[in-house]
Each structure stands twice: as structure tokens, then as C-alpha cells.
Short mmCIF file of C-alpha atoms and ligand atoms in Angstrom, two decimals:
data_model
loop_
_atom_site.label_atom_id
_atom_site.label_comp_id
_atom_site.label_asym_id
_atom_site.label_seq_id
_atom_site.Cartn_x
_atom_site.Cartn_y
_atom_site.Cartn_z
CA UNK A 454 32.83 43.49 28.32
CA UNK A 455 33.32 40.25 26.25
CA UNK A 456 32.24 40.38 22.87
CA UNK A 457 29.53 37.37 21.95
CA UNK A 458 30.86 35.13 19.44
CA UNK A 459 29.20 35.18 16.03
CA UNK A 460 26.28 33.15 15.58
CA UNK A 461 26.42 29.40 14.19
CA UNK A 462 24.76 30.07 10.68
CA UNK A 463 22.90 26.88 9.70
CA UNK A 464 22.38 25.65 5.73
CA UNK A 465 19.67 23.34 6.03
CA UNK A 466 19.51 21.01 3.20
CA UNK A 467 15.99 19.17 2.40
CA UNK A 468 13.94 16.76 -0.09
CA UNK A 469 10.49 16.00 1.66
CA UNK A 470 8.68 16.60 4.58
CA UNK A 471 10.73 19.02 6.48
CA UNK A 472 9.86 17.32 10.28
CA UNK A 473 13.20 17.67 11.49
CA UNK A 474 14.01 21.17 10.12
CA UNK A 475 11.05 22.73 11.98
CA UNK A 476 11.57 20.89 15.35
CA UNK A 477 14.95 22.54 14.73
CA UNK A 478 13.58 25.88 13.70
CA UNK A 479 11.16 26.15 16.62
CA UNK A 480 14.11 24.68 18.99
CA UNK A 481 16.16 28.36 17.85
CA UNK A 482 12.70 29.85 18.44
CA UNK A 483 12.31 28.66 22.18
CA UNK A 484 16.15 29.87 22.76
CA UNK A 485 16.79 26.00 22.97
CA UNK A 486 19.78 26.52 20.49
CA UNK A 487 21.39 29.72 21.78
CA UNK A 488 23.71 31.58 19.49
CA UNK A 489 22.48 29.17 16.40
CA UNK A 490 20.51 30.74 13.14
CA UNK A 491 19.63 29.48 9.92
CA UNK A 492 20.68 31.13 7.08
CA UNK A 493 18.85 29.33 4.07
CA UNK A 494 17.04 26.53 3.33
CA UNK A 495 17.96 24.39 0.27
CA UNK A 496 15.86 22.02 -1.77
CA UNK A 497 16.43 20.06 -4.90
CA UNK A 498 12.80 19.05 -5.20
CA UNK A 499 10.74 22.12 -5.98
CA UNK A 500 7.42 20.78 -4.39
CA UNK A 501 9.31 19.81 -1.22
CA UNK A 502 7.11 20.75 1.62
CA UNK A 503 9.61 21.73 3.90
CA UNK A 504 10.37 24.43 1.42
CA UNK A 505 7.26 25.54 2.25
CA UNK A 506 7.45 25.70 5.46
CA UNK A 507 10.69 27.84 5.30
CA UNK A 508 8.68 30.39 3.10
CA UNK A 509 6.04 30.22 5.64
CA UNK A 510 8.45 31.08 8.31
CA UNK A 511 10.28 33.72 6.42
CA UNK A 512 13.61 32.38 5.88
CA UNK A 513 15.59 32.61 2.94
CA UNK A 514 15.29 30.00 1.00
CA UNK A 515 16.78 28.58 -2.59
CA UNK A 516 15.86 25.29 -5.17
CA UNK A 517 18.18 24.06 -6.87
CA UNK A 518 17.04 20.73 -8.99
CA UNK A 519 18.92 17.87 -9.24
CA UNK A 520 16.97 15.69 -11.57
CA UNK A 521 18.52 15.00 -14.46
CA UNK A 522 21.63 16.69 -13.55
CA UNK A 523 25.32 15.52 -12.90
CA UNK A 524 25.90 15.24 -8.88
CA UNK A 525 29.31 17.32 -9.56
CA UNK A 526 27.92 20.47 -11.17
CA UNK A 527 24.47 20.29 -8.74
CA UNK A 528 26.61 20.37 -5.43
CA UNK A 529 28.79 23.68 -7.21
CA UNK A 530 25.85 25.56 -7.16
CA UNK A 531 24.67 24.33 -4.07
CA UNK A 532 27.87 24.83 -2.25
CA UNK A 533 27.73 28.69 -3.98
CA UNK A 534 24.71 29.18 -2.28
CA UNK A 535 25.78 27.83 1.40
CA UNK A 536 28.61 30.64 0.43
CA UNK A 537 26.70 33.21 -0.26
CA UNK A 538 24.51 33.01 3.04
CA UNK A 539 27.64 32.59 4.82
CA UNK A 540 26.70 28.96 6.32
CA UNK A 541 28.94 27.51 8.81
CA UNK A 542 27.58 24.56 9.73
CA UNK A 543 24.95 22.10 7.02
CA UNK A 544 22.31 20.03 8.07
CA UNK A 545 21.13 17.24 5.94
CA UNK A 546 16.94 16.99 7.10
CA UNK A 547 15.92 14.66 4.81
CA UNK A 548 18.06 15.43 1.85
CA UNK A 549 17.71 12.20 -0.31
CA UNK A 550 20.88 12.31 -2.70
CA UNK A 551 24.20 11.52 -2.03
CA UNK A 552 26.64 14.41 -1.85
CA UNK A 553 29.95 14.45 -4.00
CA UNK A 554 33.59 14.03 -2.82
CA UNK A 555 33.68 17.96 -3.76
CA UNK A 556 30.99 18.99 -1.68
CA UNK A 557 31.99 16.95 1.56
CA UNK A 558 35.51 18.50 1.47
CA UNK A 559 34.47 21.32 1.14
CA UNK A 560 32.77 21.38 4.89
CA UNK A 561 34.95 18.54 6.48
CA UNK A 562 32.92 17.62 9.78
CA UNK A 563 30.54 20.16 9.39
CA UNK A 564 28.02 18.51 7.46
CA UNK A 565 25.42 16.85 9.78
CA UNK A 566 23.01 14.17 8.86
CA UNK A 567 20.17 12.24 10.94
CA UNK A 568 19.58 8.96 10.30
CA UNK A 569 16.61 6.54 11.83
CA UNK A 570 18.43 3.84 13.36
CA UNK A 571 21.35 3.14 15.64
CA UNK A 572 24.14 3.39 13.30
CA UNK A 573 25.90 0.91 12.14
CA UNK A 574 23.05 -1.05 12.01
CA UNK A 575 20.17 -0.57 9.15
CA UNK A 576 22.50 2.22 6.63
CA UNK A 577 20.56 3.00 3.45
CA UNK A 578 16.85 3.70 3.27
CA UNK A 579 13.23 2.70 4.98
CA UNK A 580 15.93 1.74 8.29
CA UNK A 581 12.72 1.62 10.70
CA UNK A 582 11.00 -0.67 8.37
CA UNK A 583 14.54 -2.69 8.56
CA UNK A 584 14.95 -2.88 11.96
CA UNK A 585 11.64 -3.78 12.44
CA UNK A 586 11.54 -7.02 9.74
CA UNK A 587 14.58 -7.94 11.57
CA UNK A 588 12.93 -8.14 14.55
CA UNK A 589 15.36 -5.98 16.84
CA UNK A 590 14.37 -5.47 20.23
CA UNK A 591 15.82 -1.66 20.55
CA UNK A 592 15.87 0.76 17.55
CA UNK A 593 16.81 4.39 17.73
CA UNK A 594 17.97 7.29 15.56
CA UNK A 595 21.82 8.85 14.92
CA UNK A 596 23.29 12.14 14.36
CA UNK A 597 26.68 11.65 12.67
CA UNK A 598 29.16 13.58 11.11
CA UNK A 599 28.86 13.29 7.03
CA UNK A 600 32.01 11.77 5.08
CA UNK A 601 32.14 10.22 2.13
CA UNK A 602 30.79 7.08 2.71
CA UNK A 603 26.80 6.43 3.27
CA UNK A 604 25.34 6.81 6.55
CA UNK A 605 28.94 6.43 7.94
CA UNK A 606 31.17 9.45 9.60
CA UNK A 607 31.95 10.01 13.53
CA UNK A 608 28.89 9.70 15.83
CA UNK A 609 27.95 12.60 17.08
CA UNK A 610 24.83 11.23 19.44
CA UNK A 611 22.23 8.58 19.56
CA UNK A 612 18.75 7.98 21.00
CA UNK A 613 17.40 4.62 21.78
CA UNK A 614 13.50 3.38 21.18
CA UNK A 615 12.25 0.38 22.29
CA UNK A 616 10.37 -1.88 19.70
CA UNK A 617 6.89 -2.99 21.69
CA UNK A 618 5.20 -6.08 20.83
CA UNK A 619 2.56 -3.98 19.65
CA UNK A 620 4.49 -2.10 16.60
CA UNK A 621 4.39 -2.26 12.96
CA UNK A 622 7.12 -0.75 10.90
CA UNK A 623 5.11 2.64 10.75
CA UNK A 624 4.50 3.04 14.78
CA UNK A 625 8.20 2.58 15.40
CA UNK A 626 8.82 4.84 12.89
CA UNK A 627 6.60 7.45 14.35
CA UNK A 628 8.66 6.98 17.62
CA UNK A 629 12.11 7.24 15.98
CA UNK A 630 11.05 10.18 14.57
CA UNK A 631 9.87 11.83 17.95
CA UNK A 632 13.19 11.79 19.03
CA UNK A 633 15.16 12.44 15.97
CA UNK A 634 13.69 15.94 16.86
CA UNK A 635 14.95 15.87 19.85
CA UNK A 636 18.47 14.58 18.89
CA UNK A 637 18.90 16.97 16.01
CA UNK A 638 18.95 20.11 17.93
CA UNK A 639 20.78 18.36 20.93
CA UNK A 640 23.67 17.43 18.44
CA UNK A 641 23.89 21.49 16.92
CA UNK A 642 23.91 22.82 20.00
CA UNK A 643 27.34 20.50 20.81
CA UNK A 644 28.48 21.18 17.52
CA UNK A 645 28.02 24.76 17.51
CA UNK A 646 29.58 24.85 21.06
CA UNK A 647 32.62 23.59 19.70
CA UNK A 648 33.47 22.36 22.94
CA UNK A 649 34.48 18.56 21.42
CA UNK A 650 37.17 17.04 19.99
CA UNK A 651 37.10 13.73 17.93
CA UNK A 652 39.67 10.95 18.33
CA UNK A 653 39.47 8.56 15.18
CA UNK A 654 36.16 7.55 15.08
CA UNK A 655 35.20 8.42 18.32
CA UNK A 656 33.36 12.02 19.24
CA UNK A 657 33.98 13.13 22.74
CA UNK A 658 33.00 16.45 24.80
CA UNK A 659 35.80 18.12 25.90
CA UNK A 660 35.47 18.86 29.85
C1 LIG B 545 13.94 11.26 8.75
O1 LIG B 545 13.44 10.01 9.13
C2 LIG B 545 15.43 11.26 8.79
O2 LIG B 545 15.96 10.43 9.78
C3 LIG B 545 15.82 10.75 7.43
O3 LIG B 545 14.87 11.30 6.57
C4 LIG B 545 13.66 11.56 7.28
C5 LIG B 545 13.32 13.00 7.05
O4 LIG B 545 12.10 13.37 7.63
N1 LIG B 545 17.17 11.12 7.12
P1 LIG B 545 11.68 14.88 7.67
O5 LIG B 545 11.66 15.37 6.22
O6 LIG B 545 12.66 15.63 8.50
O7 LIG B 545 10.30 14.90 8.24
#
């Protein structure tokens, strides 16, 4: 009998709200994301309600603060942690600070962020409220690969939402988000499948 590989062990890695980490965590709990766990759930803000969640939902969890602290020696202890829980694959859900050069090598393509527009367009932050001042007619949300430039590394998938005549920044926003939880556990279950291969930019499933 064949042996079941390991289990994908997930570092998520939050600021705020926590949406997008519980659509994922209820995605593992519906056996949506087979062979996928999380091991801990970071937060540099210590009030960060999706720290509360995780408590809520018994996972291990740890706060590290950044305030006030150098990026370089933050990420060290953060990347100790990931260690310690034995994290294989990180997943940025809202995680508002930029990473260092140290940190990203340290998982090269397997940090994950999720981003609320269709990459390239609308980088950096409030992208709904971008996209819809500039009056696009489609906006959408991106999974990418994190490297060390902002909002910028291999595509990993995107989902597209129409911008009705009837929207204000916060509606389309409320629609981007719907499927950002959608997309985020689509794009871990390729990832963790490891059944990909990227080709310069591009991200392609291997057959
Ligand atoms: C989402 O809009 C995500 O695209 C962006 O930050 C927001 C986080 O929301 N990176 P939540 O904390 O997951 O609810």
C-alpha cells in the first residue's frame, strides 16, 4: 500500500480582519483542501481579529509586533516561528508590511499573497477603490507567488468581477472579496499539489 504524502503545513500570516484565512480554514474543514493543514497563525498586530479567530478555532497561534521594530530582526523571529511549526508553504491574508529580502529567500515561491485586483493593474493599497476611480469595466482579485518586489511574483490564478453601473468602491470591493475566498484555497490546493511548473514569469499546470 502507498504511503500518503505528508501534509502541506500552512503558516498563515495576518494584520486585520482575517476573511480570507477562515474561508481557507473552513475550505480544509469541508475536505475542500485535501492533504493541506495549518500549522500557526502569525500576527504582528496584537488586536488583529483574525488572531482571534484562530484562538477561537484552536490553532496554534503566535504575535510577534512589528511596530517600532527593524523589518530585518521582525522577519528572524517570524521566520523562527514558521520553523518551529514546521510550515511548508506561507500565506500572506492580509499581512500589511512588506517582507525583507531575508525572509523571501528564505521560502522562494512558497510564499503566497492575495491581492484585490487583476495584477498588474492597481499594485499597492485600497486597489478596489483604484480600479473603481479609474473607471475599469472588469476588476478581479490575484493569487501570486511573493518575490521581492510589491504585489509582483509569478501568477498563480485570477478571478474576474464585473464593475456594474450600480457600484461604489465599497460594493465592488465586497465582490472582489467573495471570490478572493474562493481563489485562495483554489491556488493552495495547486500549490500544494505540486503538480506545476513555472516558465519565467509564467505558472503552468503540468498535465
Ligand atoms: C484582502 O482584500 C486581500 O486581498 C488584501 O487584504 C485584504 C485582507 O482581508 N491583501 P482579510 O483580512 O482576509 O479579510
Amino acid at each position: 500500500m502507498e504511503t500518503p504524502a505528508s501534509p502541506t503545513r500552512l503558516g498563515i500570516l495576518l494584520s486585520g480582519r482575517g476573511s480570507n484565512f477562515l474561508a481557507i480554514a473552513q475550505s480544509i474543514r469541508e475536505n475542500r483542501l485535501p492533504n493541506v493543514e495549518i500549522a500557526v497563525v502569525i500576527s504582528n498586530v496584537a488586536e488583529a481579529p483574525g488572531i482571534a479567530s484562530a484562538r477561537a478555532l484552536g490553532l496554534p497561534t503566535a504575535i510577534h509586533i512589528s511596530k517600532g521594530r527593524p523589518r530585518a530582526e521582525h522577519d528572524a523571529d517570524m521566520l523562527a516561528s514558521l520553523r518551529s511549526h514546521e510550515v511548508d508553504l506561507v500565506i500572506l491574508a492580509g499581512y500589511l508590511r512588506l517582507l525583507s529580502p531575508e525572509f523571501i529567500g528564505a521560502f522562494p515561491n512558497r510564499i503566497l499573497n492575495i491581492h484585490p485586483s487583476l495584477l498588474p493593474a492597481f499594485p499597492g493599497l485600497e486597489a478596489q477603490h483604484q480600479a473603481f476611480i479609474y473607471g475599469v469595466k472588469f476588476a478581479g482579485c490575484t493569487v501570486h507567488f511573493v518575490d521581492e518586489h510589491l504585489d509582483h511574483g509569478t501568477i498563480i490564478l485570477q478571478r474576474v468581477v464585473p464593475v456594474l453601473d450600480t457600484d461604489d468602491g465599497y460594493t465592488l470591493g465586497d465582490r472582489i472579496l467573495a471570490e478572493e475566498h474562493i481563489a485562495y484555497s483554489e491556488a493552495i490546493a495547486r500549490v500544494a499539489s505540486g503538480v506545476y511548473e513555472i516558465q519565467g514569469r509564467r505558472y503552468l499546470k503540468r498535465a
